[in-house]
Coordinates of C-alpha atoms in Angstrom, one line a residue:
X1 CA 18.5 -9.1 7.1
X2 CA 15.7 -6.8 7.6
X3 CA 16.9 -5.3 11.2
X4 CA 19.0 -2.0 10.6
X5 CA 16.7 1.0 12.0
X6 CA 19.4 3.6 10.3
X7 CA 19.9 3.5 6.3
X8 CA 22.9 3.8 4.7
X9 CA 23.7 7.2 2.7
X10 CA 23.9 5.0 -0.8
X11 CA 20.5 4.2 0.4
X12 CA 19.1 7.4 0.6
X13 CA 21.2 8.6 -2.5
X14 CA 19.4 5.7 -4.4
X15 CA 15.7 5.9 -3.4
X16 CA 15.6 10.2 -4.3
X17 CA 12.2 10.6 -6.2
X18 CA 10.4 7.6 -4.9
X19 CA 7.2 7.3 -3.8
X20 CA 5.8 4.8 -0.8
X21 CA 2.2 4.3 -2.0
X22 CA 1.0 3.2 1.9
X23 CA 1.4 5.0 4.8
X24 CA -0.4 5.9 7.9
X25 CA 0.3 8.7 9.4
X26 CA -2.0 11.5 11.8
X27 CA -4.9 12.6 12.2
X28 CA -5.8 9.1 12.3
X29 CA -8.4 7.1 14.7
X30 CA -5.1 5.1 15.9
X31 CA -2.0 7.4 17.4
X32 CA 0.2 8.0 14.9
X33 CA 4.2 8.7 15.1
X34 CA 3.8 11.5 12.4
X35 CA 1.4 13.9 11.0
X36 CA 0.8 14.4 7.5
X37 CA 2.5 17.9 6.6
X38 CA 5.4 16.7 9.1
X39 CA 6.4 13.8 7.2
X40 CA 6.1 15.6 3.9
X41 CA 8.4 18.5 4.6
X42 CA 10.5 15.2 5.9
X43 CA 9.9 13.3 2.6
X44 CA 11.5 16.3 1.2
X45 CA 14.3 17.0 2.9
X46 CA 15.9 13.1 2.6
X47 CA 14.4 13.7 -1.9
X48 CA 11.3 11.4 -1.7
X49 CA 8.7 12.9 -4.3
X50 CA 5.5 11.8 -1.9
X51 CA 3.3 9.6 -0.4
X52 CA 0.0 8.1 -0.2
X53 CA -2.7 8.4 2.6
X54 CA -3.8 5.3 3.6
X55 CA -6.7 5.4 5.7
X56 CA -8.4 2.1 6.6
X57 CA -12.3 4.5 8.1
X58 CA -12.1 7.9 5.8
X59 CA -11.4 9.0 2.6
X60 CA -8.3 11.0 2.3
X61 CA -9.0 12.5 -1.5
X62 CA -9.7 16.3 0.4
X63 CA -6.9 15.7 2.7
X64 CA -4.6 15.5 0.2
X65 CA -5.5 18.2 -1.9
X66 CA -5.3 20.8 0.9
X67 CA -1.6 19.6 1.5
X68 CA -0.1 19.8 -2.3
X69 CA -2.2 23.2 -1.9
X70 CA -0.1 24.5 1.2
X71 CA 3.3 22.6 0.3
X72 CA 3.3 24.4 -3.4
X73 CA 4.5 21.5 -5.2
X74 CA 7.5 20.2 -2.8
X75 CA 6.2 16.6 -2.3
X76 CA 2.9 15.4 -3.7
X77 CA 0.6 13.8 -1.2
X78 CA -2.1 11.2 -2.4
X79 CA -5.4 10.9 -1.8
X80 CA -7.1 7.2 -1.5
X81 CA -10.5 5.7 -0.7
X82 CA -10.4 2.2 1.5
X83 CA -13.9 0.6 0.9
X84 CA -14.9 -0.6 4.1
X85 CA -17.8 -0.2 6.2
X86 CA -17.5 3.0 7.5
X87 CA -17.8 4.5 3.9
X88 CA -20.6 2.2 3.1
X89 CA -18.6 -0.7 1.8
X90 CA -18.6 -1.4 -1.8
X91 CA -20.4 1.9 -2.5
X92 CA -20.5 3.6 -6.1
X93 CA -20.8 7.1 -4.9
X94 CA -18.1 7.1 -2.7
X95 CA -15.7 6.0 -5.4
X96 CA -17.0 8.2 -7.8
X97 CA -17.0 11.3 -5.3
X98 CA -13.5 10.3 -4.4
X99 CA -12.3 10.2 -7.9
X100 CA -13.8 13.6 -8.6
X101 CA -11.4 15.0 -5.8
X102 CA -8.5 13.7 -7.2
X103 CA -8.0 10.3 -4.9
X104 CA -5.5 8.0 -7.0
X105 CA -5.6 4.4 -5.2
X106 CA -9.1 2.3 -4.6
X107 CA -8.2 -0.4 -2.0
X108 CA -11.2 -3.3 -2.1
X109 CA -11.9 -3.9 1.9
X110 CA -9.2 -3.9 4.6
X111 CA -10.5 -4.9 7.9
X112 CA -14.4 -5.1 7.2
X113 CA -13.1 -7.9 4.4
X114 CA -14.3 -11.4 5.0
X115 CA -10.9 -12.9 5.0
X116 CA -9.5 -10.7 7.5
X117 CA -12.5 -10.8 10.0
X118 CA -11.8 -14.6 10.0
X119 CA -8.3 -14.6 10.0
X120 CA -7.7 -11.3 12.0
X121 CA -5.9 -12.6 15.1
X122 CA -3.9 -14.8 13.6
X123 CA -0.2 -13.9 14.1
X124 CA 3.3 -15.5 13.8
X125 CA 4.7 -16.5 17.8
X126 CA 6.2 -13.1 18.8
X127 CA 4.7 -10.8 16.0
X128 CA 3.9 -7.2 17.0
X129 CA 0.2 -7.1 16.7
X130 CA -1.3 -4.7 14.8
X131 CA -3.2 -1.5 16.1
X132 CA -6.0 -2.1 14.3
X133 CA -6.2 -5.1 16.0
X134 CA -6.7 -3.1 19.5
X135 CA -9.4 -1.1 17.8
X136 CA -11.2 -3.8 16.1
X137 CA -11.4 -5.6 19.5
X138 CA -12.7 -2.4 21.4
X139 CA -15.3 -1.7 18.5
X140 CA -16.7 -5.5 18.8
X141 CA -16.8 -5.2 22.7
X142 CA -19.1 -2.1 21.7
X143 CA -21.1 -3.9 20.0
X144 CA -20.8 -1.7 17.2
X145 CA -19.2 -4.4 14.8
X146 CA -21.0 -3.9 11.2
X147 CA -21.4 -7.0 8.7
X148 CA -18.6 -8.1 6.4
X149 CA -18.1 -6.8 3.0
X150 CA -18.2 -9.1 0.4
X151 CA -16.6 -9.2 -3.4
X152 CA -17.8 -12.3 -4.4
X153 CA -21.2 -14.4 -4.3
X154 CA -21.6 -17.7 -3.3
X155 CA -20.2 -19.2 -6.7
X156 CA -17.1 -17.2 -6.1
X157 CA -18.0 -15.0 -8.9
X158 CA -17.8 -10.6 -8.5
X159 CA -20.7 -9.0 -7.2
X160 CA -22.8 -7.0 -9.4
X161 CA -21.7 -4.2 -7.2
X162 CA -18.3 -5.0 -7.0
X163 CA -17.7 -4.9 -11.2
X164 CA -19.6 -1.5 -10.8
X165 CA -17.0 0.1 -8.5
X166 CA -14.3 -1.7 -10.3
X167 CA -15.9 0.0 -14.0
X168 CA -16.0 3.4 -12.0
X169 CA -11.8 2.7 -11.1
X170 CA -11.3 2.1 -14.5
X171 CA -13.5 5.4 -16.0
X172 CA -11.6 7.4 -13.6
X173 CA -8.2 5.1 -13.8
X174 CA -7.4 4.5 -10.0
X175 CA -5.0 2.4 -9.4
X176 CA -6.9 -0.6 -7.5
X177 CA -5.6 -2.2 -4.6
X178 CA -6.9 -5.7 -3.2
X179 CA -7.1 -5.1 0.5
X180 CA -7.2 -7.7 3.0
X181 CA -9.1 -10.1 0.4
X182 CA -7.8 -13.7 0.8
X183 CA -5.4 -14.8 -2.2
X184 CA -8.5 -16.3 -4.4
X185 CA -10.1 -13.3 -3.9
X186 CA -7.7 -11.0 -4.9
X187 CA -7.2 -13.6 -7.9
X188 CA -10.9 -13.0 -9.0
X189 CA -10.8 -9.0 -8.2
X190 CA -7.9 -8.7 -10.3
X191 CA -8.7 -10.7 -13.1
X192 CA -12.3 -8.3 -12.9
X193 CA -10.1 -4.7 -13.0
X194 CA -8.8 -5.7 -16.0
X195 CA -11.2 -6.7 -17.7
X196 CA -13.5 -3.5 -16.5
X197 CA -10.1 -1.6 -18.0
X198 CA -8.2 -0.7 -14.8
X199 CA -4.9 -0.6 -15.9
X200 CA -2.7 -1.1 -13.0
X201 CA -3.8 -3.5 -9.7
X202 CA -1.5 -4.1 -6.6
X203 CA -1.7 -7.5 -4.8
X204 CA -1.8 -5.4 -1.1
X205 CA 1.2 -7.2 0.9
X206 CA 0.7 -11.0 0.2
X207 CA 3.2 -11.7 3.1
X208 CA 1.0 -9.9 5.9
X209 CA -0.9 -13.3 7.9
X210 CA -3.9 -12.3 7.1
X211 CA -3.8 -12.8 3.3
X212 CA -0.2 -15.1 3.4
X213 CA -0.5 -16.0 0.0
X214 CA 1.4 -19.1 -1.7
X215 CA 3.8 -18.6 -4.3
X216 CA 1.8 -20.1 -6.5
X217 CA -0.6 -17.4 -6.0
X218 CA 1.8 -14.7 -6.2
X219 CA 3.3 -15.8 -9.9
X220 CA -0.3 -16.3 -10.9
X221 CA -1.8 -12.4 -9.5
X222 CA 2.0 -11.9 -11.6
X223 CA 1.2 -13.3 -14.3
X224 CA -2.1 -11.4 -14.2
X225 CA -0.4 -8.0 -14.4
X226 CA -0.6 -7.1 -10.9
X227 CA 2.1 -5.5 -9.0
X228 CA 2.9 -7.7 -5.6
X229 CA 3.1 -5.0 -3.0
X230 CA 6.4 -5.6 -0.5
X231 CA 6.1 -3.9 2.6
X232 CA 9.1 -3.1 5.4
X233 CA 6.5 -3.6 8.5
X234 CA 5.4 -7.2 7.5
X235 CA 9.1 -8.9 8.1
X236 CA 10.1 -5.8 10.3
X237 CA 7.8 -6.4 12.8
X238 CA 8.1 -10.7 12.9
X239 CA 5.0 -11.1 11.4
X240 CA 6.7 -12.9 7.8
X241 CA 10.4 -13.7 6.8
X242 CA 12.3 -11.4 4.9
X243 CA 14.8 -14.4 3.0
X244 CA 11.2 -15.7 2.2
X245 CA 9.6 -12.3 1.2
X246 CA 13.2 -11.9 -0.3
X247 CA 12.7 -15.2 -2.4
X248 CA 9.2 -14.4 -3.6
X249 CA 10.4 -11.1 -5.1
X250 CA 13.3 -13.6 -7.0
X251 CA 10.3 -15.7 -8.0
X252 CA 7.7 -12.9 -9.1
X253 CA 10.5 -10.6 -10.6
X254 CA 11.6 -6.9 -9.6
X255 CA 9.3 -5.6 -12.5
X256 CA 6.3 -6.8 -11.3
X257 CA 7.5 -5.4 -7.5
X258 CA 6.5 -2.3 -5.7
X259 CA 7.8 -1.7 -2.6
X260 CA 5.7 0.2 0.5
X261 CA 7.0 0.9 4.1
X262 CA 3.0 0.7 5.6
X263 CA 4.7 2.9 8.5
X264 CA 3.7 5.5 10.8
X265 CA 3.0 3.4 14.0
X266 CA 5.2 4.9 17.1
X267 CA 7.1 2.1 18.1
X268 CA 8.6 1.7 14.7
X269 CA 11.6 3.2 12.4
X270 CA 10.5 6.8 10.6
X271 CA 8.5 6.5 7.5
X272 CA 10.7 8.4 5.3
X273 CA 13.8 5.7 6.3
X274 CA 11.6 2.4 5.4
X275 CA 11.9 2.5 1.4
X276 CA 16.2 3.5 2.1
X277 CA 16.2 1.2 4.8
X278 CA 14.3 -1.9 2.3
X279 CA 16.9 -0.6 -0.4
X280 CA 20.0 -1.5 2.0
X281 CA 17.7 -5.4 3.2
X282 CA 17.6 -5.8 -0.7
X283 CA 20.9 -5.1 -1.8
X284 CA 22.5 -7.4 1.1
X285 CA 20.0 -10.1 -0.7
X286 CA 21.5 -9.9 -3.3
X287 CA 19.7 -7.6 -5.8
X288 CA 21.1 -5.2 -8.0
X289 CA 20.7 -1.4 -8.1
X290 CA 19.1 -1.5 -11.1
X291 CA 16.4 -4.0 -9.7
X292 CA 16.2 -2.2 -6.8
X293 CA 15.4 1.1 -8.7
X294 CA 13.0 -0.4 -10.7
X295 CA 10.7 -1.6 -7.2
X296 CA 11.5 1.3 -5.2
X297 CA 11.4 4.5 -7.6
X298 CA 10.4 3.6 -11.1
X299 CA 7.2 1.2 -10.1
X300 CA 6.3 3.5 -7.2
X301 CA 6.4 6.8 -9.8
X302 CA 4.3 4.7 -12.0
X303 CA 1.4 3.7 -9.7
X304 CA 1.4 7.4 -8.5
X305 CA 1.3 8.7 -11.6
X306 CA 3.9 11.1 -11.9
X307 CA 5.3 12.3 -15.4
X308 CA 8.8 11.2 -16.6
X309 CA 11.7 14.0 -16.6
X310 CA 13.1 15.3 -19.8
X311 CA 15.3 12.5 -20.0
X312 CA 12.9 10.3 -19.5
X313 CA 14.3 8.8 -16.6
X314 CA 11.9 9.7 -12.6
X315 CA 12.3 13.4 -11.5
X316 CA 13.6 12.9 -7.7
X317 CA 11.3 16.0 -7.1
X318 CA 13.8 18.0 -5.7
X319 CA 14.4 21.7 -7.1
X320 CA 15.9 21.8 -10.8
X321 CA 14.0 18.6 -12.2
X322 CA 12.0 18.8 -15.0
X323 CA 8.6 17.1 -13.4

């Protein structure tokens, strides 16, 4: 069961030189538990080798690159670009300026996304809503609500613009995520990365309500290549169950697995405890360490990235490793 708020010292031992690829953490338009530069100088102090800004409004490319300048190489922070509608949607520039800074993960749109503006009240009986939810709700009151952005045209085929930005991912080989975009969608934008040459896509958390996505859909994304993102805040927080979520990563396989914490809101655990405490939900289900490694620190080092020690096995990014 996914319901310990304390992990377990094998835990942390076993998660060193991981990465959790989606985080949100301060300055942020919601309140955050966290700011960045605190929970790096925590990421390394428990031997986590970084994270990833996840912003669902602003790039974070810049962001990033003035932390790894003042942290000298302790943890690595990365940047990301989120293409909703306060960047101008499915904009070219944007991802080519972001790319030129250095951001490493394109997420397609989050909550400006056609799927989730139909689907984004709908939550499991006693679910914590999310606090976008809150903000989205204020921002419509406003009046200030902008159109949807769309992937596909009415033939359910990618946009002109959307293989653009997808060929611009690939030139600049961000790792492409697929948002909030219903399970079809992510399907199509998938099958669309590769072919532009992206060379690594993550299914964004198939569990969360808003994109709850069949088996079926998850072993075909699989089957694709994509990575089926796992996150501790979709089951934490009631809104999916973890023997299910548990059952789909059986079904989809460890190696296809990456596992994310999608923390930083303050009424849940710390960030730098969700991947330890996911490591401690997943071994009492059953998985082994070596499974476990492979989703937590291997896939994660992968997506971000980072270069293989000497020995060929993940740097834990703590002083005396080779990377």
């Amino acid at each position: 069961m996914l319901n310990s708020t304390k992990p377990s010292e094998w835990a942390r031992l076993l998660v060193r030189g991981a990465y959790d690829l989606h985080v949100h953490v301060e300055p942020d338009v919601m309140r955050r538990q966290v700011t960045d530069l605190q929970l790096a100088r925590r990421c390394w102090d428990v031997g986590l080798a970084g994270f990833a800004l996840k912003s669902h409004y602003v790039p974070t490319a810049e962001r990033a690159a003035v932390l790894n300048a003042a942290l000298g190489g302790e943890v690595r922070v990365i940047g990301a670009l989120t293409l909703n509608a306060s960047v101008g949607g499915l904009n070219p520039i944007a991802v080519e300026i972001a790319a030129r800074e250095g951001a490493r993960i394109l997420w397609m749109p989050t909550l400006d996304a056609a799927n989730h503006r139909a689907k984004h009240a709908d939550l499991p009986p006693g679910a914590t809503p999310p606090m976008w939810l809150a903000l989205q709700q204020d921002l419509d009151a406003q009046g200030v609500t902008v159109p949807v952005v769309d992937v596909l045209d009415d033939a359910g085929r990618p946009l002109p613009v959307t293989r653009e930005v997808l060929r611009l991912a690939a030139r600049h080989q961000l790792v492409v995520a697929t948002g909030h975009l219903s399970a079809y969608e992510s399907r199509v934008v998938a099958e669309a990365a590769f072919e532009a040459g992206v060379r690594h896509v993550i299914a964004t958390h198939p569990e969360f309500p808003q994109q709850d996505m069949s088996l079926d859909d998850q072993l075909a994304l699989a089957g694709q290549g994509a990575f089926l993102e796992r996150c501790f805040t979709t089951p934490f927080t009631g809104k999916y169950d973890w023997a299910r979520m548990a059952d789909n990563i059986r079904a989809t396989g460890a190696e296809r697995t990456i596992i994310t914490t999608d923390l930083g809101q303050p009424h849940n655990p710390p960030v730098e405890d969700g991947l330890p405490l996911m490591a401690d939900a997943l071994r009492a289900a059953g998985f082994t360490d070596e499974e476990i490694t492979t989703m937590i620190v291997t896939n994660s080092r992968l997506l971000a990235g980072a270069e293989l020690s000497s020995s060929g096995q993940p740097s834990t990014g703590q002083p005396g490793d080779a990377a």
